[in-house]
Amino acid sequence: MQRALTCSRGMVTAPHHLAAQSGLAVLRDGGNAVEAMVAAAATIAVVYPHMNSIGGDGFWLISRRGREPVGIDACGRAAGLASIDWYRDQRLAAIPTRGPLAANTVAGAISGWQAALGEAGGRLPLARLLDDARTLARDGVPITQSQVDYTTRFLAELAPQPGFAPTFLRNGAPPPAHSLQHFPALAATFEQLARAGLDDYYRGELAQSIAGSLTRLGSPVRAADLAKQRASLVAPLSVRLSVGTAYNLPPPTQGLASLLILAIYDRLRGDASADSFAHVHGLVEATKQAFLVRNRHVTDPDIMRVTAADFLHDDAVARCAQAIDAARARPWPEPAIRGDTIWMGAADRDGCMVSYIQSVYWEFGSAVVLDGSGITWQNRGASFSLDPGSHVALAPGRKPFHTLNPALARLDDGREMVYGNMGGDGQPQSQAAIFTRYAMYGHDLQRAVSAPRWLLGRTWGDMSVSLKVEGRTDPAVVSALRAAGHDVELVDDYSDLVGHAGALVREPGGTIIGATDPRSDGGVAGW
């Protein structure tokens, strides 16, 4: 098994090796971890276009020595025209998941880059941070097998969408893996941002191009919606565990669920060993309790009737833990959530650590590629409901529910950890597996990421709601899970279904340790 990478001056981990290298190059040029993350985020939008885009949303956790972590919510809101009546006037019972009508929210990711650079202070010109992305988009990037596989799988719904075929297909089919793909319009967009600044995306020349394209295609998003977009600094949610304090983003993300799983399991684990039946069963059952809370309450915080932090209080966590049978599985399912995403982490020599996640929701989002700018627009607003009684009902200016949730932890022995994963419902589950293996059971960081994982419910490109367990899992554990009533489905040994995870740890002496997921095209780059 591969070993975790160690260094002392700076490190970036990403699910595509070129993004990790872009971030590292910025660190070597004297940039900080936030600048490295902007560079990596720009590059991965080019090299992993099925998973994310600059037409999506993003969320940040930034930690610096001697300060409380800071969160950045770069979620775009629903367009002013995007109302339940607007869709019903078009005789729709649900928001489409593809096409211009699915492109109904502003893309917030670039506003998050802008806010993060403003918060952390910049050392390098913006043009330097965007240079790799611009060059790769212009000169070409090798297509990953992952992109080919998921383009092929969903070709029937992707190919008809405006701009998709000329951007991502050749003669109506996905190009072969490792062939070069060029994005000249996107390269020009990065050049425009480097010249005019990130604000141009929302209130400048680029904003006019974006709004014009969306309007012509039939999306409800207009220039006025772009002009209103601002990322916001937010106080992270946190929960005290036996090994330290874990942090995540508040609503509209599912960060609450990620923290609640850890808090519940911390009460259950007793003398359980890593990857035993008690470990896996305990985390799966904690996941069910956390998802019951998430599915009933988490939405735009402006309309929530409860306070997310209340669910992390000791008494609330205890009630969830008491509802779990240590020997039997709770009947399932609850409604499952789909999502495609990338998570990346960065650390610099000055003690700054970044946990960042960027997404277009489903693979290729709405699959609409805007003419002129080459931007693929997200379909995050498809998660809204047209039922006015729903807690995720669509309304103009409302934030959609997000599966995105970057994680961070400060352990009691002085170590600091950033970690995350992609994949809808799988994100908090893989976070819990990695954190408990590393922080509670003392596994090597790379082993914690690489070891067999599981997924309750559905995720990236899959609709079943079974407990999916990688085939490498100990057969005795699989048998025990089935005997306890879990609907176990064995999947590939290194399955995309459990997502693409990664983690960085800074030790008290300054050494940085990094791990990437063998299930991805990723890498860890450090010096």
Coordinates of C-alpha atoms in Angstrom, one line a residue, residues 96 129 138 141 164 204 329 466:
P96 CA -35.6 19.5 -14.5
L129 CA -2.9 31.9 -9.7
R138 CA -5.8 26.6 -24.2
V141 CA -5.5 18.4 -21.1
F164 CA -22.3 20.2 -24.4
G204 CA -18.4 43.2 -15.2
A329 CA -29.7 -2.4 11.8
S466 CA -28.4 -0.6 -0.1

